[in-house]
Coordinates of C-alpha atoms and ligand atoms in Angstrom, one line a residue:
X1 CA 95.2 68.6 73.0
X2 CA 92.2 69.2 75.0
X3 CA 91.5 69.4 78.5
X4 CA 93.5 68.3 80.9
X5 CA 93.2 64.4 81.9
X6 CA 90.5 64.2 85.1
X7 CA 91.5 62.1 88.0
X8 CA 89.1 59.1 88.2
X9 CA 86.8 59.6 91.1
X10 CA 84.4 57.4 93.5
X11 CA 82.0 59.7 94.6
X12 CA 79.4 61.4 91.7
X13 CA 79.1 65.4 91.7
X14 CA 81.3 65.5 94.6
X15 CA 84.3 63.9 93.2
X16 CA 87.4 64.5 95.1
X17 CA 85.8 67.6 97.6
X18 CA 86.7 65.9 101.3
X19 CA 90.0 64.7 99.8
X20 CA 90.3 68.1 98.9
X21 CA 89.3 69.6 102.4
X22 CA 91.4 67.3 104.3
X23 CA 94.6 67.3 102.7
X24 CA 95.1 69.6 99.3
X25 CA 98.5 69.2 99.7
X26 CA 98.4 65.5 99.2
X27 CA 95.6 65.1 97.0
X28 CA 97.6 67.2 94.4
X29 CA 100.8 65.3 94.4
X30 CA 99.3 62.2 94.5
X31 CA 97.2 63.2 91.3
X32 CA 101.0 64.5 89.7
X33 CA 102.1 60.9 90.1
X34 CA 99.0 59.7 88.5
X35 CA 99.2 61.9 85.4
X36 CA 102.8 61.3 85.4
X37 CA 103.6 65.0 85.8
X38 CA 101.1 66.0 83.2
X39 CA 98.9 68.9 84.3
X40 CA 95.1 67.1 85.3
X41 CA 91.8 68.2 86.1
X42 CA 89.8 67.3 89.4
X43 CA 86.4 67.2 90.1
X44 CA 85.5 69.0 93.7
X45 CA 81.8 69.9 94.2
X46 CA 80.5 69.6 90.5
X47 CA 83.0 72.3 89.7
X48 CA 86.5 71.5 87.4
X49 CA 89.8 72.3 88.8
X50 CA 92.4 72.1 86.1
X51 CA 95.6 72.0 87.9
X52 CA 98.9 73.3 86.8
X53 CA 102.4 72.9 88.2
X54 CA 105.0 73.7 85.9
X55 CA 106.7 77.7 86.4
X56 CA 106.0 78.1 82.6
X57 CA 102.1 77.2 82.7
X58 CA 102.2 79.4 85.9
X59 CA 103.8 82.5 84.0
X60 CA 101.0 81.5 80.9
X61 CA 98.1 81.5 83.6
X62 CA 98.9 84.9 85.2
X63 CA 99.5 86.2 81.6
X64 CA 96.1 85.0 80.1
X65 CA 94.5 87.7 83.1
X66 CA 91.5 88.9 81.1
X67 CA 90.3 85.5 81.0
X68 CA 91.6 84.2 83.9
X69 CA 90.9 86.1 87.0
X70 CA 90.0 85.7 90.5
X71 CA 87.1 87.8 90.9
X72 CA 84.4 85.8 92.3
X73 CA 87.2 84.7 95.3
X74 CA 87.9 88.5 95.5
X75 CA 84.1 89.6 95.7
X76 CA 84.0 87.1 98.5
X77 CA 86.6 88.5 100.4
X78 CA 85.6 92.1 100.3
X79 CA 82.1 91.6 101.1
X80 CA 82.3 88.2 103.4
X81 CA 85.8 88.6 104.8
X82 CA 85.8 92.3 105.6
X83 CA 82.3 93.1 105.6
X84 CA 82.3 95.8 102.2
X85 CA 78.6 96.0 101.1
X86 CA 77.7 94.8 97.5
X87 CA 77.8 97.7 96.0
X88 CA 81.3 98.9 97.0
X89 CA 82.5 95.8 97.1
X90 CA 81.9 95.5 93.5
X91 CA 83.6 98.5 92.8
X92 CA 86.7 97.7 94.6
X93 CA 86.9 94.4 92.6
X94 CA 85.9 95.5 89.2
X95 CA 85.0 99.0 89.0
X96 CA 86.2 102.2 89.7
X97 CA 88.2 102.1 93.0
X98 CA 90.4 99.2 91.2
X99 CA 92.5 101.3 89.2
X100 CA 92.9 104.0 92.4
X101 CA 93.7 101.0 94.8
X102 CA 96.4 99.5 91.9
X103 CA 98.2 102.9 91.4
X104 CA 98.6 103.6 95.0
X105 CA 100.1 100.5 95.8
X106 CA 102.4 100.7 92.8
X107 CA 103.2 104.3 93.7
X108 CA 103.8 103.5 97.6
X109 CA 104.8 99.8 98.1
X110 CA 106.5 99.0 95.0
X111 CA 108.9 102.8 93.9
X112 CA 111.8 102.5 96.0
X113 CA 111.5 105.7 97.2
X114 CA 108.2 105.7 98.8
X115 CA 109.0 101.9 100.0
X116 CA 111.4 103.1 101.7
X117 CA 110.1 105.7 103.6
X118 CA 107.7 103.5 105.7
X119 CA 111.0 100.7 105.7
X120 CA 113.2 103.3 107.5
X121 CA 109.8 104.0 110.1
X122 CA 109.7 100.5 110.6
X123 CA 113.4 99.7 111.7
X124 CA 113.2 102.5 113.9
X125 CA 110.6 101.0 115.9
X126 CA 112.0 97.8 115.6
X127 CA 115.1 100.0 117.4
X128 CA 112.7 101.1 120.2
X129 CA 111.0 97.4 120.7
X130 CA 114.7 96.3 121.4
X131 CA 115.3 99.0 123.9
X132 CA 111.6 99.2 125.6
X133 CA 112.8 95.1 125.9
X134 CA 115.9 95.4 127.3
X135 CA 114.5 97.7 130.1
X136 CA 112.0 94.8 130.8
X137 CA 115.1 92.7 131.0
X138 CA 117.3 94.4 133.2
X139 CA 114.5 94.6 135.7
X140 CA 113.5 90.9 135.6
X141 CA 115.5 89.1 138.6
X142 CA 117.1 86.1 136.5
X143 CA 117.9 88.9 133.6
X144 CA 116.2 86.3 131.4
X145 CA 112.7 86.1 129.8
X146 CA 111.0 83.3 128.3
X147 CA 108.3 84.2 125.7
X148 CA 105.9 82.6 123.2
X149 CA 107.4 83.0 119.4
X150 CA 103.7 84.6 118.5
X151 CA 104.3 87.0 121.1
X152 CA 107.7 87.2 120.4
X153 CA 106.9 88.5 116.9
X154 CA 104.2 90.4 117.9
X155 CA 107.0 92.9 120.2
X156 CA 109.4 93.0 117.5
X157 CA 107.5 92.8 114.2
X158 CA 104.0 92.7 114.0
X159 CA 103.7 96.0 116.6
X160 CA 106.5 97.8 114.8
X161 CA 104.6 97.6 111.7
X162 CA 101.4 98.7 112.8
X163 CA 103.1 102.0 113.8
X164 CA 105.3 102.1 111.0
X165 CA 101.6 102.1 108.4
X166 CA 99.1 103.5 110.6
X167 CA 100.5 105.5 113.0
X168 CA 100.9 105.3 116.6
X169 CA 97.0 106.0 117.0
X170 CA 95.9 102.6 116.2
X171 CA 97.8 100.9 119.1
X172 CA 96.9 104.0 121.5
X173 CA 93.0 103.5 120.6
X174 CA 93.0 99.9 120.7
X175 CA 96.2 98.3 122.4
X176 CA 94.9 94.8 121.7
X177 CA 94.0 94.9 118.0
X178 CA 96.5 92.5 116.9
X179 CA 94.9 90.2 118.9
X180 CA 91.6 90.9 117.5
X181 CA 93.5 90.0 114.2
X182 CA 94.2 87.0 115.7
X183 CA 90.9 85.7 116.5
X184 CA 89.7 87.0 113.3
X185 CA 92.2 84.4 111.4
X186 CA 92.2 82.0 113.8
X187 CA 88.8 81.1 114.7
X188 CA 87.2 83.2 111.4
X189 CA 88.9 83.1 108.5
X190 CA 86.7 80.2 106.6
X191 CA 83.5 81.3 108.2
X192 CA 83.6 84.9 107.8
X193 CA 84.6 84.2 103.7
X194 CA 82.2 81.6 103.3
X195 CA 79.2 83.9 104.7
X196 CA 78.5 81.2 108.1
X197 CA 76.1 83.9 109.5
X198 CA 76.8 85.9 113.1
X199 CA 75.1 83.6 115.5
X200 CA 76.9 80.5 114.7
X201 CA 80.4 82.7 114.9
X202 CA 79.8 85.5 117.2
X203 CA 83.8 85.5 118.3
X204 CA 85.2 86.7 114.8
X205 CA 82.4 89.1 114.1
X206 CA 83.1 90.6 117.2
X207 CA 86.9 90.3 116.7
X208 CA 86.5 92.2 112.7
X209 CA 83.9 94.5 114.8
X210 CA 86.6 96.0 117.2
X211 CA 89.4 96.5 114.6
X212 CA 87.2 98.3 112.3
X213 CA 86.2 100.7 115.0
X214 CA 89.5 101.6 115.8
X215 CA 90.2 101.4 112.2
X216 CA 87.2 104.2 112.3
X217 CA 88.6 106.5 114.1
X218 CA 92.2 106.2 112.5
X219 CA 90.0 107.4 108.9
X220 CA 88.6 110.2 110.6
X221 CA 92.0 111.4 112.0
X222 CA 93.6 111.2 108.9
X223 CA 90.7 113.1 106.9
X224 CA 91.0 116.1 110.1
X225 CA 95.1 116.1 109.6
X226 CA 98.3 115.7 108.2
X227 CA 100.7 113.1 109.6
X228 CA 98.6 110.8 111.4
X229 CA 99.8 107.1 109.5
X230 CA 102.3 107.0 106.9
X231 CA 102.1 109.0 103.5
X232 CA 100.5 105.5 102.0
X233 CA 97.7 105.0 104.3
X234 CA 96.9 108.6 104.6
X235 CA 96.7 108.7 100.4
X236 CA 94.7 105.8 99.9
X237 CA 92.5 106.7 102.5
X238 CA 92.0 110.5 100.8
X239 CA 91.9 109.0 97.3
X240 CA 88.8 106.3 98.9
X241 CA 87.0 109.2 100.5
X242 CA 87.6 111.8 97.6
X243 CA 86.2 108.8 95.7
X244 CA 82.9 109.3 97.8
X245 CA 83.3 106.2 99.7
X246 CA 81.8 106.4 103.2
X247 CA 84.0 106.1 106.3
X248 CA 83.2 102.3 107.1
X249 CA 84.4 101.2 103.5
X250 CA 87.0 103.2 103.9
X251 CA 87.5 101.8 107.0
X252 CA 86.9 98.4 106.2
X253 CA 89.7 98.7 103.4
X254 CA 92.3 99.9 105.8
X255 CA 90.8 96.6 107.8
X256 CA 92.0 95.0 104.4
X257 CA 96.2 96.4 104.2
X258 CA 95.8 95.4 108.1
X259 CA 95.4 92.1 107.3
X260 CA 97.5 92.4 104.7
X261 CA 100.8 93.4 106.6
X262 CA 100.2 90.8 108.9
X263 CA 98.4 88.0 108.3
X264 CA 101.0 86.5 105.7
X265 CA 104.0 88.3 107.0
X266 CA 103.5 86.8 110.9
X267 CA 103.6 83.8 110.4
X268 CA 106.4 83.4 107.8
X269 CA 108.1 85.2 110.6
X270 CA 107.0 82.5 112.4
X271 CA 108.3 79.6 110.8
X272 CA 111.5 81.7 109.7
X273 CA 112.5 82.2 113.8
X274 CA 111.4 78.4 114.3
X275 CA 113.6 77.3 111.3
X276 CA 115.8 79.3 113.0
X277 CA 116.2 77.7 115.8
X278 CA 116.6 74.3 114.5
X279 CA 119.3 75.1 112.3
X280 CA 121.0 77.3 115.1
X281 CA 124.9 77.1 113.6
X282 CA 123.0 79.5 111.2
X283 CA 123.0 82.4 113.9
X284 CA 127.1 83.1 114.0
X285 CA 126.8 82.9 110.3
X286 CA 124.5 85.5 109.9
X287 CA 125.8 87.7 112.8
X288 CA 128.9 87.9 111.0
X289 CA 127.0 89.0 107.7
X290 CA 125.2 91.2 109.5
X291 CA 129.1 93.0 111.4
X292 CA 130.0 93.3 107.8
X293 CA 127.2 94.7 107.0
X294 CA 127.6 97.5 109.9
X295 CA 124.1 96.3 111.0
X296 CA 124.8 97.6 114.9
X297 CA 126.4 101.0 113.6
X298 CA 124.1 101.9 111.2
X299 CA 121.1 104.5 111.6
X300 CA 117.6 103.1 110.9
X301 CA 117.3 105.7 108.4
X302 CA 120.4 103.9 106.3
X303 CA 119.1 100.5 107.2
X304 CA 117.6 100.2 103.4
X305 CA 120.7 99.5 101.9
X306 CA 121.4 96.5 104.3
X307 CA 118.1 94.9 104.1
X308 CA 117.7 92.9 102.0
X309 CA 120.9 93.6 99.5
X310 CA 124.0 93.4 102.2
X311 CA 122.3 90.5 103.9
X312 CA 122.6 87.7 101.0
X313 CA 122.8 84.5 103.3
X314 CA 119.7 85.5 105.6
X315 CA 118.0 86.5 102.5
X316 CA 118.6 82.7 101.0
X317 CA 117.7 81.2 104.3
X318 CA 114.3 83.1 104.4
X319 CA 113.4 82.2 100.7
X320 CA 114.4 78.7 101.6
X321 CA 111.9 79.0 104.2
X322 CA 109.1 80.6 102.0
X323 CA 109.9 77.5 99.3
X324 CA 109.3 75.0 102.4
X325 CA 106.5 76.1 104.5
X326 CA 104.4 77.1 101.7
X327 CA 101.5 76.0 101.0
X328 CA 99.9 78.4 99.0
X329 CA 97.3 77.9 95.9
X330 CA 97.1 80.6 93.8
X331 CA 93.0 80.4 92.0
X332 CA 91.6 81.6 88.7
X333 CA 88.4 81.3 87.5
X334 CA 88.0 80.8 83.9
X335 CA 85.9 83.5 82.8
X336 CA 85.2 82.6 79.0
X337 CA 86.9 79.7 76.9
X338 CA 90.2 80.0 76.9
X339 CA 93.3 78.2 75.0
X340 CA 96.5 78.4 77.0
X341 CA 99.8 77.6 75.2
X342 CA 102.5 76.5 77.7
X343 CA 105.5 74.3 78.3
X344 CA 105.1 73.1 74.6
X345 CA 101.5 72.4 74.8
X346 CA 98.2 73.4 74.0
X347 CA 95.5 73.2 76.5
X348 CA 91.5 73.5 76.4
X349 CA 90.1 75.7 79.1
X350 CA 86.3 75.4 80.3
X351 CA 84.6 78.6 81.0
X352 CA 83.0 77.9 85.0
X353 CA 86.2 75.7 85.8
X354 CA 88.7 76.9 88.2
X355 CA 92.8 76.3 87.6
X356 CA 94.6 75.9 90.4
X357 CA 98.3 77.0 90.8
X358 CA 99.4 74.6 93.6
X359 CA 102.7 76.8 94.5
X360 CA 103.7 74.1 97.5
X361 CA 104.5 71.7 94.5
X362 CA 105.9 74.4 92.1
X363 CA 107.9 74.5 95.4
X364 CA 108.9 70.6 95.7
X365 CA 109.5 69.9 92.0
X366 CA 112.9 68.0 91.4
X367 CA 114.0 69.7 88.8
X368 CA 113.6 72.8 89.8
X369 CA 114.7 72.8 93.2
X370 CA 117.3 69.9 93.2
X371 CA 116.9 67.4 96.3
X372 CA 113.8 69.8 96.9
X373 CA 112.9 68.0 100.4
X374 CA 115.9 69.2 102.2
X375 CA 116.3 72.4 103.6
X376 CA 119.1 73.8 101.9
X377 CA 120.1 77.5 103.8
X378 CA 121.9 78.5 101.0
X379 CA 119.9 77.3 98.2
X380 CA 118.9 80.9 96.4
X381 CA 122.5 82.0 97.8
X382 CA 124.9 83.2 94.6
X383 CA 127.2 80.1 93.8
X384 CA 130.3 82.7 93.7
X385 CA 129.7 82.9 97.5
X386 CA 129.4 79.5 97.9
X387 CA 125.2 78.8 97.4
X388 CA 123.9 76.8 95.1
X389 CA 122.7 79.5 93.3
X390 CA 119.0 79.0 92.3
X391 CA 117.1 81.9 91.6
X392 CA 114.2 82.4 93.9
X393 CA 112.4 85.5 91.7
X394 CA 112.4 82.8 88.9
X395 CA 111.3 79.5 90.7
X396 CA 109.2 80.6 93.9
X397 CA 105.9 82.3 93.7
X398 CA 104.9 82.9 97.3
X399 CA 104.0 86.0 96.5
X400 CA 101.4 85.1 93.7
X401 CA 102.0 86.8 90.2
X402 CA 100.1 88.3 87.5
X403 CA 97.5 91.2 87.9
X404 CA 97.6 90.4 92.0
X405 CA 101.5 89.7 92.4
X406 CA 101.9 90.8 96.0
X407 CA 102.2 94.7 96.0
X408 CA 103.6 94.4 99.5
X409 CA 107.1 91.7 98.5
X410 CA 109.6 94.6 98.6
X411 CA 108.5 95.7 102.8
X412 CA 107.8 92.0 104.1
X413 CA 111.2 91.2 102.6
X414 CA 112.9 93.8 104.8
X415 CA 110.4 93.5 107.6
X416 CA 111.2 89.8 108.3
X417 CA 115.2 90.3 108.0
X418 CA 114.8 93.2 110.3
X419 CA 112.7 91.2 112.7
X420 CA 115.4 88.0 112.6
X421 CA 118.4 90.2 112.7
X422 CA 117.5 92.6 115.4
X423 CA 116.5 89.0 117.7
X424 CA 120.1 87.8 116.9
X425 CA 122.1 90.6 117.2
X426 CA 120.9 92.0 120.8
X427 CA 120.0 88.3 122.3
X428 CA 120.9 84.7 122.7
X429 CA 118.4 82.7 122.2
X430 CA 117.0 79.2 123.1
X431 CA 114.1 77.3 122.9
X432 CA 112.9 75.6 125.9
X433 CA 109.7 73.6 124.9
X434 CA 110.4 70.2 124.1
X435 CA 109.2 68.7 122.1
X436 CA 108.3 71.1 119.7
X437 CA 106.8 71.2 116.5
X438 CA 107.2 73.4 113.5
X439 CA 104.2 73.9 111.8
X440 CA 104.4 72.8 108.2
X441 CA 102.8 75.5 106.0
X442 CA 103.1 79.3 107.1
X443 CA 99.2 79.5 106.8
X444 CA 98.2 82.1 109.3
X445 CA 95.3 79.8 110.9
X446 CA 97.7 76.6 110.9
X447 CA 100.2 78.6 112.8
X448 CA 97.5 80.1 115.5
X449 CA 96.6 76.2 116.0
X450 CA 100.1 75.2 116.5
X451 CA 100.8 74.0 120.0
X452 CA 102.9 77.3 121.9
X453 CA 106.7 77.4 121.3
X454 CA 108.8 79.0 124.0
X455 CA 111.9 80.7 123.6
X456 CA 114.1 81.8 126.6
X457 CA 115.6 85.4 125.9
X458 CA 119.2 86.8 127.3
X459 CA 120.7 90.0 126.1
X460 CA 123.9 89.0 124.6
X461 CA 127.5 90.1 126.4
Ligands
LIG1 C1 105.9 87.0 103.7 C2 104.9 87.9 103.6 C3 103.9 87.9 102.5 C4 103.4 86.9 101.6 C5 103.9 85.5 101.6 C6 102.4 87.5 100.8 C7 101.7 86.8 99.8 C8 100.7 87.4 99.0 C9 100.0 86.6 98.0 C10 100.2 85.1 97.7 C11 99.1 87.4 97.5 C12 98.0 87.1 96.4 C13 98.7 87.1 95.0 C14 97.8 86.5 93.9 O1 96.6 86.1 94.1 O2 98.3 86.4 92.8 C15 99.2 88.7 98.1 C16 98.5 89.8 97.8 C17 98.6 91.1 98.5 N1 99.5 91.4 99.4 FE1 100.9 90.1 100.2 N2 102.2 88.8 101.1 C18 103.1 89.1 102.2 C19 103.2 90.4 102.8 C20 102.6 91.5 102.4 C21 102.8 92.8 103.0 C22 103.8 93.1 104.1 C23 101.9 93.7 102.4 C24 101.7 95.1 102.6 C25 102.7 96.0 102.9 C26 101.1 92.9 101.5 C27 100.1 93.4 100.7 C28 99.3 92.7 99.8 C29 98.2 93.2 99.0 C30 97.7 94.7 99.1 C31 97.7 92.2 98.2 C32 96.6 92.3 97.2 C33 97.1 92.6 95.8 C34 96.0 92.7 94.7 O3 95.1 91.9 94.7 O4 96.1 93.6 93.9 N3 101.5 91.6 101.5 N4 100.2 88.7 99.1

């Protein structure tokens, strides 16, 4: 075997690149058809993309990490995306803050323990969001209140959170900063990563601008005092500055976990209230779950054993969600030569190509996920409770894998479940635009662009 087979393109040195910009999604499965399933490579912008989409040529790809590795996309996103000079930059992506940054996230987002710590903060002021809404409520005339979904998530998630990781200083010093976040993904992702200067994108310069100065002032607190954020911000922000990093890298990093906890997290949210919505005999199901579960009786502080373990049929309905609205390509750059043995064969690797781990297909493939364009609620739920019992932690990688497997899986699990089952338990809920559109991937930028959802808002009797 050698490389894989290229897809036949029109256009010299630029092969299949505005194919590829337009519409990824069907590029790629049109190519599967093409290669009858076979993995294939594409041409885009003089560069190779071999592409993969079998689980087991996934699992080999994230395995072969010393050869295969990310990088030069990494590199671009310290320094273009959040604005790291070269030198640091460098360091956080191949040198000597790498090993800090991996620990700490191991240590604080993935030992139950420490996960839970900043969980139990977080239901707590999901607990406060419901009662600083229902004052809002009772004061409103018609006792109901019709809200946007983003700002809908942004009251009971995406503001919870904030407190929950960086204290309550960040939303005292800069009340609007998710919005900032906004703008920055919104109008700024593509141009801030691929380096479109200042001039030509003033609004998400000045967006990143603002969060970092609040983000500023949150690294100086935390190096004057104990208790400012939660015991994971406030060590990697030590551990950075102990490391001799400046305050603005430091800074700029916490920029980083702020984008981190929400820009993937808001709008699965999204599309998981949306999906909601449209499958609404869903809601008495899951408000049963969550009476068995003693959901309304228990403390915030015991809510980690509910969330996500007591809550199987809401935690199937949002993996069903990741599996559809995903749209996720996971990159490697081949770094030397490389031979990759999977699914039974042997496969040539270019060094300077780039493999591309299309996880939307990964997500659509028949045999894996059985009549796979259907949503199917109880897909990943155990078959002895009546699912069809597919195993999401075996078949659905939207959390990536490997060396960069999302550190942050175990929280966003329990974040979202929180989020959906706090909305459901305290209010009925309807939508009132109509038409309305769910957007099809839960990219953060293709959500923004969706046209506004509304949802009307009563406190349930
Ligand atoms: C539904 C929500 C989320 C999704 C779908 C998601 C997805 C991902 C993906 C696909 C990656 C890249 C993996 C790769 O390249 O192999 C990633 C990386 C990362 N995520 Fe998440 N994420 C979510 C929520 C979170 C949350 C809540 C946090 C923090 C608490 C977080 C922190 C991170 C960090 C720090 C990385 C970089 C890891 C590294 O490169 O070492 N994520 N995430």
């Amino acid at each position: 075997d050698g490389e894989p087979r290229p897809i036949p393109h029109r256009v010299p040195i630029l092969g299949h690149a505005m194919s590829f910009a337009r519409d990824r999604r069907t590029l790629v499965a049109q190519s599967i058809v093409q290669s009858k399933n076979e993995p294939f490579t594409l041409l885009i912008a003089g560069t190779k993309h071999y592409v993969f989409n079998k689980s087991a040529e996934f699992t080999e790809v994230f395995k072969n990490s010393k050869t295969l590795d990310s990088v030069g996309f990494l590199r671009l996103v310290m320094r273009n995306l959040f604005g790291i000079n070269a030198t640091d930059a460098e360091a956080f992506v191949a040198g000597s803050v790498k090993p800090i940054l991996h620990d700490v996230n191991s240590m604080y987002l993935l030992r139950n323990e420490n996960n839970a710590v900043t969980a139990v903060a977080y239901f707590d002021e999901v607990r406060q969001a419901v009662e600083r809404f229902d004052k809002t409520l009772a004061q409103s005339d018609t006792k109901r209140i019709t809200k946007d979904v983003l700002l809908i998530i942004a009251h009971f998630q995406s503001e919870p959170t904030t407190n929950a990781y960086f204290g309550k200083l960040v939303l005292d010093v800069d009340p609007k900063i998710l919005d900032a976040l906004n703008v920055v993904n919104k109008y700024g992702f593509w141009s801030l990563l691929f380096g479109v200067p200042r001039f030509l994108a003033p609004k998400p310069y000045r967006a990143r601008d603002r969060i970092v100065h609040a983000l500023r002032i949150l690294v100086d607190a935390i190096n004057a005092r104990d208790g400012v954020a939660s015991p994971y911000i406030e060590s990697r922000v030590r551990q950075l500055l102990a490391h001799g990093l400046c305050r603005d890298t430091v800074a700029k990093d916490v920029l980083s976990v702020f984008s981190g906890v929400h820009s993937n997290s808001m709008p699965t949210a999204y599309c998981t209230l949306v999906e909601l919505m449209e499958h609404s005999e869903l809601i008495p199901v899951f408000r049963s779950e969550l009476q068995e579960a003693g959901y309304m009786v228990t403390l915030p502080e015991d809510q980690v054993s509910i969330f996500p373990d007591k809550v199987p049929r809401m935690r199937s309905f949002l993996h069903e969600v990741l599996r559809t609205h995903n749209n996720g390509t996971a990159f490697r750059e081949v770094l030397k030569d490389t031979t990759l043995l999977a699914a039974g064969r042997t496969w040539q690797l270019k060094k300077g190509a780039v493999v591309d781990l299309p996880n939307s297909l990964l997500c659509a493939t028949e045999t894996i996920h059985p009549e796979p364009n259907k949503f199917v609620a109880n897909r990943f739920l155990d078959k002895s409770l009546g699912g069809w019992g597919e195993n999401f932690t075996k078949t659905v990688k939207p959390f990536g894998g490997g060396v960069s497997f999302c550190p942050g899986r175990v929280f966003a699990e329990k974040q979202i479940l929180a989020f959906l089952a706090a909305l459901i338990e305290h209010y009925d809920l309807e939508v009132v635009t109509t038409p309305y559109k769910t957007p099809r991937n839960s990219d953060v930028d293709e959500v923004l662009w969706s046209p506004a959802i509304e949802i009307e808002i009563r406190k349930r009797t």
